[in-house]
Coordinates of C-alpha atoms and ligand atoms in Angstrom, one line a residue:
X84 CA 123.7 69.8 70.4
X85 CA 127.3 70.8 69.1
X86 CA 127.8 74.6 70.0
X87 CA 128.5 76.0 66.8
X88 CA 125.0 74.8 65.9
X89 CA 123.6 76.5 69.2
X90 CA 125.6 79.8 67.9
X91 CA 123.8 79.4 64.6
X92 CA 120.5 78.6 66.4
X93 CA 121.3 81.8 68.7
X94 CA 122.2 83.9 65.7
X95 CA 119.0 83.0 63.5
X96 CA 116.4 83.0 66.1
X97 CA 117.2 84.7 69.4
X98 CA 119.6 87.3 68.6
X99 CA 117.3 89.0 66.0
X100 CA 114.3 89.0 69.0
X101 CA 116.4 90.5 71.5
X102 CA 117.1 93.3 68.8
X103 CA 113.4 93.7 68.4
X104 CA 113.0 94.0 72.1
X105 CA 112.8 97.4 73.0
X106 CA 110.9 100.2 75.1
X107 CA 107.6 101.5 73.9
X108 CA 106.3 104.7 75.0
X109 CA 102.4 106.3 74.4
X110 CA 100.9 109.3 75.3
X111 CA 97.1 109.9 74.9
X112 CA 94.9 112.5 76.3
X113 CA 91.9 110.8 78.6
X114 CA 89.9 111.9 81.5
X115 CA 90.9 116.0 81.2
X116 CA 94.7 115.2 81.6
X117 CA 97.7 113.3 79.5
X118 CA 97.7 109.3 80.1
X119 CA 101.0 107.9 79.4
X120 CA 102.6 103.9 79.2
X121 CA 106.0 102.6 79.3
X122 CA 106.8 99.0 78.8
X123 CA 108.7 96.5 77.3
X124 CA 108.2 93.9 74.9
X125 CA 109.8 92.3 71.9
X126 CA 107.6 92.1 69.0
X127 CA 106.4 95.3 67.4
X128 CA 103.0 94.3 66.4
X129 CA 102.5 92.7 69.0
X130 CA 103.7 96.2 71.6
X131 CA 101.0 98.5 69.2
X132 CA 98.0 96.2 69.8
X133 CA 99.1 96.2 73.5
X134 CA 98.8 99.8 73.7
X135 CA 95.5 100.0 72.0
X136 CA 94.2 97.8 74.3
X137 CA 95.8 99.8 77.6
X138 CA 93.9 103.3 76.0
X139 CA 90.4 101.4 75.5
X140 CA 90.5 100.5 78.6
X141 CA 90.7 104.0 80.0
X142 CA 88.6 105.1 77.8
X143 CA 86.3 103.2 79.2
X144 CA 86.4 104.3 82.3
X145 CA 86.4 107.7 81.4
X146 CA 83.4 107.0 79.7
X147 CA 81.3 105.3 82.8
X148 CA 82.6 107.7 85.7
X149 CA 83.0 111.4 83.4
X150 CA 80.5 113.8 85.2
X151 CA 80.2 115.9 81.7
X152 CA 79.7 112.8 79.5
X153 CA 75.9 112.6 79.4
X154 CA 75.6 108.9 78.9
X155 CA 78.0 108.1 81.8
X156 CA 76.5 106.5 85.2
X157 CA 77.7 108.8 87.1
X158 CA 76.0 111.9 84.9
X159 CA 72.5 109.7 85.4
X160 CA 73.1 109.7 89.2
X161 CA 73.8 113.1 89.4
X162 CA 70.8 114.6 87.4
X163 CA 68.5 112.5 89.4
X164 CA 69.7 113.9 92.5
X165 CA 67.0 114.7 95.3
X166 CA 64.7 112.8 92.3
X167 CA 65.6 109.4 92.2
X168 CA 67.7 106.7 93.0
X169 CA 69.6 105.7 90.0
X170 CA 70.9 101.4 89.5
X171 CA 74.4 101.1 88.0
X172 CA 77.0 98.6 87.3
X173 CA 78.9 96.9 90.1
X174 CA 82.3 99.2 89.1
X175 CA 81.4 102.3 89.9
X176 CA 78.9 101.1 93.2
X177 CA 81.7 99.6 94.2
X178 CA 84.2 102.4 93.7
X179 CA 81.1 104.7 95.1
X180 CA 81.5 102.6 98.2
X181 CA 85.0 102.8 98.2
X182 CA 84.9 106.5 98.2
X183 CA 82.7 107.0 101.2
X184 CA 84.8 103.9 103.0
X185 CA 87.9 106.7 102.8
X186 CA 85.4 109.5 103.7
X187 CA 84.5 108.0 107.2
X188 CA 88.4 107.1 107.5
X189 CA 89.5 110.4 106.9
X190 CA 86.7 112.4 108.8
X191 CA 85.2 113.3 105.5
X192 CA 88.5 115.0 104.3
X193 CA 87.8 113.4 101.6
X194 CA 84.6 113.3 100.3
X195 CA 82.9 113.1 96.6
X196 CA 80.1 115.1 97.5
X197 CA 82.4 118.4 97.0
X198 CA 81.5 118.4 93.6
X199 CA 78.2 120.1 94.7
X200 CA 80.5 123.5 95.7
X201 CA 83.5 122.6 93.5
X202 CA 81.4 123.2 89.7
X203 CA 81.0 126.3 90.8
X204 CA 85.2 126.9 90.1
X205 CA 86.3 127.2 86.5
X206 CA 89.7 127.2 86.6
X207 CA 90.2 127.9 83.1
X208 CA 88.2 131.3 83.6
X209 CA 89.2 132.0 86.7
X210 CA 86.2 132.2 88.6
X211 CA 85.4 130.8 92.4
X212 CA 82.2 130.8 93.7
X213 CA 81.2 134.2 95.8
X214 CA 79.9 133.7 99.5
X215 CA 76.4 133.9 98.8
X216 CA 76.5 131.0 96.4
X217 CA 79.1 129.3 98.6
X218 CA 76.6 129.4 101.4
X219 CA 74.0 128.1 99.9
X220 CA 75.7 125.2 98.4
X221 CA 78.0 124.5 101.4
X222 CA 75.2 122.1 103.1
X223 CA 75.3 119.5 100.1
X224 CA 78.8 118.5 100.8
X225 CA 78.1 115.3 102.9
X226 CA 79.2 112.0 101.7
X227 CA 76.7 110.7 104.5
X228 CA 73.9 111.6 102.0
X229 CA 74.5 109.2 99.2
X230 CA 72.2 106.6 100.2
X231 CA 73.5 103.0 98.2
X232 CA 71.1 100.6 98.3
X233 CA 73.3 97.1 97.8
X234 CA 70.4 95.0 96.5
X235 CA 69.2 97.1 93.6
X236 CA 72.8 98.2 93.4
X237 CA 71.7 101.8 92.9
X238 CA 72.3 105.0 94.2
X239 CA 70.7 108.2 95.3
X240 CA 71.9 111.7 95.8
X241 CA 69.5 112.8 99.3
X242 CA 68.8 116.2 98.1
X243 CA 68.7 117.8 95.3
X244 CA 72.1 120.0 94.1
X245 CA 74.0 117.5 95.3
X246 CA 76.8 116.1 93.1
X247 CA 79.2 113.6 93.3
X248 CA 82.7 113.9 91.0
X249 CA 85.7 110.9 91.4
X250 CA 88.2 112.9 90.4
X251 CA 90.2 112.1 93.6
X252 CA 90.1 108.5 93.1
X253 CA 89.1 107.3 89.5
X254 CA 92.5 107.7 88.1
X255 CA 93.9 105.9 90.5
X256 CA 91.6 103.1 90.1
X257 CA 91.8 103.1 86.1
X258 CA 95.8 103.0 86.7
X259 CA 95.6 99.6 88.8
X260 CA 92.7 98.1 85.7
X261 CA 95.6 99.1 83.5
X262 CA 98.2 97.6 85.0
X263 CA 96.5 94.4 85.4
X264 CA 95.4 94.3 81.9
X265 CA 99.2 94.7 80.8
X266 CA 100.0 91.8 83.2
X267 CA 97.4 89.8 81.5
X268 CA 98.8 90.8 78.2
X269 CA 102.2 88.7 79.1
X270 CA 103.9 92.7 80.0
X271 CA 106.3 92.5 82.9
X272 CA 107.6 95.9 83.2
X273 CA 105.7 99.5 83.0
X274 CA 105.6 102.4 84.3
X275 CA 102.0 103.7 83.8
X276 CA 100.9 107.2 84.6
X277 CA 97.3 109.3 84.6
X278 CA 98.2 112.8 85.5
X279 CA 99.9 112.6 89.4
X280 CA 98.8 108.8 90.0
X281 CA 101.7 106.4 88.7
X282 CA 101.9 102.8 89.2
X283 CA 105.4 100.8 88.3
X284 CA 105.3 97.1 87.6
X285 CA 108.9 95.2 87.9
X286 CA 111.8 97.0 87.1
X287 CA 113.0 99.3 84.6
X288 CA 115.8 97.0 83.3
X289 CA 118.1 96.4 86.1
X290 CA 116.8 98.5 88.2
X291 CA 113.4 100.1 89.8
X292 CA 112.0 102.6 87.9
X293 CA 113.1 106.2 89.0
X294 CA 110.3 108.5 89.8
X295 CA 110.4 112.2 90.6
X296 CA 108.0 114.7 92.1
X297 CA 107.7 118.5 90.9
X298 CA 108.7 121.2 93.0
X299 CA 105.3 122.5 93.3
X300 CA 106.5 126.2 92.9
X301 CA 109.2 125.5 90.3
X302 CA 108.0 124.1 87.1
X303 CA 109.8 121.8 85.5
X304 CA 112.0 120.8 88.7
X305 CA 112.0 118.0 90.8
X306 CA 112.1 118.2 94.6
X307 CA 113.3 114.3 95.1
X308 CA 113.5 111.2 93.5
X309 CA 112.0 108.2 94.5
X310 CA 113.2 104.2 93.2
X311 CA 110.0 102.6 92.9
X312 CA 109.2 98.7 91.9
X313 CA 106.0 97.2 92.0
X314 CA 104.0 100.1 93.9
X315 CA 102.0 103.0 92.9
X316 CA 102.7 106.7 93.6
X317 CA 100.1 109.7 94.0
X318 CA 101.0 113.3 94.3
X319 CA 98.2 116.1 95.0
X320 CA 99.7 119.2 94.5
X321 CA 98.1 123.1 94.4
X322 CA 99.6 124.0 91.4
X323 CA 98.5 121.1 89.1
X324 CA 95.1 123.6 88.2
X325 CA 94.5 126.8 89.9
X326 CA 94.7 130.4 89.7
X327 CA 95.7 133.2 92.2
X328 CA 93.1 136.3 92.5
X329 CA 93.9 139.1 95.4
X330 CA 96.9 136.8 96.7
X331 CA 94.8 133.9 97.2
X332 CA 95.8 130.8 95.1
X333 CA 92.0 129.1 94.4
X334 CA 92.6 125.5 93.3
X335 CA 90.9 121.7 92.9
X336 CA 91.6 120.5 95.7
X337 CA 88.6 121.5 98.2
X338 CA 88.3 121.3 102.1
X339 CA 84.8 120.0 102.2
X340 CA 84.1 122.0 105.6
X341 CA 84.7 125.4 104.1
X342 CA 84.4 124.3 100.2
X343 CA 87.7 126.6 99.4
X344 CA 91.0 125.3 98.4
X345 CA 92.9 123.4 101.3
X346 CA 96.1 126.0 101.9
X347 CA 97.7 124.5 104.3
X348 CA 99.7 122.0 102.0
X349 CA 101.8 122.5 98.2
X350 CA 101.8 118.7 98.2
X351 CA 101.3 115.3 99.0
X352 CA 102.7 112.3 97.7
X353 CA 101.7 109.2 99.1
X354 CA 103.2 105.6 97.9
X355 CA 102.2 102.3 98.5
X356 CA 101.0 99.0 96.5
X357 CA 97.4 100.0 95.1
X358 CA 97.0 103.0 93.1
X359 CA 93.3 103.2 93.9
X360 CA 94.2 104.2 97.5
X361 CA 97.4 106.5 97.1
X362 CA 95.2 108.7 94.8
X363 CA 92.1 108.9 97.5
X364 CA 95.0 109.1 100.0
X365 CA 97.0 112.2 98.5
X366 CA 93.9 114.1 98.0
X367 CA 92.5 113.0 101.5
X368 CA 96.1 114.5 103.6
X369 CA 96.0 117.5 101.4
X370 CA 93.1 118.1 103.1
X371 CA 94.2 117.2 106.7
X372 CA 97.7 118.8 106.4
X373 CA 100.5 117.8 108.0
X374 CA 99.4 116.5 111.6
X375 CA 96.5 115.0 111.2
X376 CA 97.8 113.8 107.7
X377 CA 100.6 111.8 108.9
X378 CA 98.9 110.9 111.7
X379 CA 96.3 109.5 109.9
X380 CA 99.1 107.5 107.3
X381 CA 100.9 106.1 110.1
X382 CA 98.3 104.0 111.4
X383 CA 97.8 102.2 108.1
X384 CA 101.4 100.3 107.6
X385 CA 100.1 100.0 103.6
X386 CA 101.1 103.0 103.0
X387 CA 103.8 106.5 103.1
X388 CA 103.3 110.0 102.6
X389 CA 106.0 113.1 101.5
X390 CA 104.2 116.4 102.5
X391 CA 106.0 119.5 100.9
X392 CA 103.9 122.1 103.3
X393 CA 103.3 126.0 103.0
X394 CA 106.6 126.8 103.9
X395 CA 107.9 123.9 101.3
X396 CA 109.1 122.3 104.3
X397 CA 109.5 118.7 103.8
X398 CA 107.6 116.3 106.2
X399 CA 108.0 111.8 105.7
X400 CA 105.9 109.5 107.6
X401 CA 107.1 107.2 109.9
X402 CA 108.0 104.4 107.8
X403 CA 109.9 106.7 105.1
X404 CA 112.2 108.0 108.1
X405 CA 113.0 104.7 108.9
X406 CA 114.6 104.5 105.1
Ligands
LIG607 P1 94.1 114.7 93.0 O1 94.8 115.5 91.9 O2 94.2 113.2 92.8 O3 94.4 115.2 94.3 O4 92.6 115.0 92.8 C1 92.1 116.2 92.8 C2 90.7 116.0 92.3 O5 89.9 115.4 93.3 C3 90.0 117.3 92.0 O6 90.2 117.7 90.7 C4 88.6 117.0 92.3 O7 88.0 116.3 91.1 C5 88.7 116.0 93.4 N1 88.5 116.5 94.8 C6 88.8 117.8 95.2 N2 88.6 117.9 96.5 C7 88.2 116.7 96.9 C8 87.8 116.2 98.2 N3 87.9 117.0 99.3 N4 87.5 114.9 98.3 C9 87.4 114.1 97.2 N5 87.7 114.5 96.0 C10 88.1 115.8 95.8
LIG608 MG1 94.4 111.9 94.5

């Protein structure tokens, strides 16, 4: 082919795609917090129905693990707690399983089960359960009590009260779905976020994608920056939904042995390939605090943390000091 026809070809059919090719950028509110989606693509049309797609999918999820949506699985199980055992779909048994998997790995530092003390908080309204009603509800926080049976696929709650909430890992999980929806959608670079659980596939251009985490006592400001390519990132931090009554700062993230905010930690970041598992994971070392926390992230070579403790002291796991 002469070149001045490949410059004409260039001009009339590449040149005006590149042009088209361009960031897109969406923001919707799902499962109580603001779901966002980078990527890049070069038709228009095409990027929109893309996007719809990415917040269906979400949706969806919301719509089968939301403990306040009535018709949700997880609702059913937790009505019929103490009652019956309830069958669901394979998702959410298997992300049920999933859960208490990480709850016997982390000595129950993270367990699903603290939903049965933790709707007694309302952040919004400031109120935190008293230590009468704490007591009594203390004893249904035990992951060991949801009792899956694999070959009717169902699940029951052991007593009644009980309550199970995956807000410590169903983000997570519905970031990796999204992310390999956009792959199958022909999308090689995103950056996709649900609240703290981020997941970056490819690059951002030229170069990984650039992600920062809040200083958890100074809105609005970063404490570091992070390159990221191809991995996800969690952070758990107390100031994400809380309030602070007689100088104690009452937040969501719970210590299942006391069912009171964890105060040892501001926050926990912790990186690694599936989002599913950094968003259990931040929640889980939140818990622990800093010893047992990196302790517990440097036996699984998956996987980093960044603690920001009480004393906003930084604190990197083993394979982040390396760096
Ligand atoms: P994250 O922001 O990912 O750390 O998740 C915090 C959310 O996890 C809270 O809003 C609760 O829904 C849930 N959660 C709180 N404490 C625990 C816990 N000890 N184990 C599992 N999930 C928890
Ligand atoms: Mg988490």
């Amino acid at each position: 082919m002469g070149t001045i026809l490949r410059y004409l070809l260039f001009l009339i059919l590449i040149f005006p795609a590149l042009c088209r090719a361009q960031w897109h950028f969406e923001e919707q509110a799902i499962m109580g917090t603001s779901v966002k989606v980078t990527f890049w693509h070069n038709d228009e049309v095409q990027a929109k129905k893309i996007a719809s797609a990415f917040f269906a999918e979400m949706e969806r999820i919301n719509q089968l693990m939301s403990p306040y949506i009535e018709s949700s699985e997880l609702y059913s199980i937790n009505k019929n707690a103490g009652i019956k055992e309830v069958s669901i779909g394979e998702e959410l048994y298997q992300l049920i399983e999933l859960s208490i998997e990480i709850g016997n790995q982390t000595k129950g530092a993270f367990d699903i089960t603290f939903a049965s003390v933790g709707f007694l908080y309302n952040y919004r309204e400031r109120i935190n359960p008293n230590q009468e009603s704490l007591l009594n509800n203390q004893a249904l926080i035990d992951y060991r009590q949801i009792k899956l049976n694999p070959q009717k696929q169902s699940v029951l709650l052991a007593q009644k009260g009980m309550k199970i909430d995956l807000g410590g890992i169903a983000k997570g999980y519905a970031v990796d779905n999204a992310v390999s929806l956009l792959q199958t959608l022909g999308v090689t670079s995103a950056l996709v976020s649900a609240g703290g659980d981020t997941k970056a596939l490819g690059k951002h251009g030229q170069r990984p994608w650039l992600l920062a985490i809040q200083d958890p006592r100074k809105k609005g400001k970063h404490a570091i920056q992070l390159p990221m390519e191809d991995e996800a990132i969690s952070t758990s931090g107390d100031y994400e939904r809380y309030f602070i009554k007689e100088g104690i700062r009452h937040h969501h993230i719970i210590d299942p042995k006391t069912g009171r905010s964890a105060s040892e930690v501001q926050s926990v970041s912790i990186i690694g390939a599936k989002s599913v598992m950094t968003d259990a994971l931040s929640t889980s070392v939140f818990v622990l605090g800093v010893k047992e926390g990196l302790a517990l992230i440097n036996q699984m070579p998956a996987y980093e943390a960044l603690i920001i403790d009480k004393d906003r002291k930084l604190h990197f796991s083993n394979g982040l000091l390396a760096n």
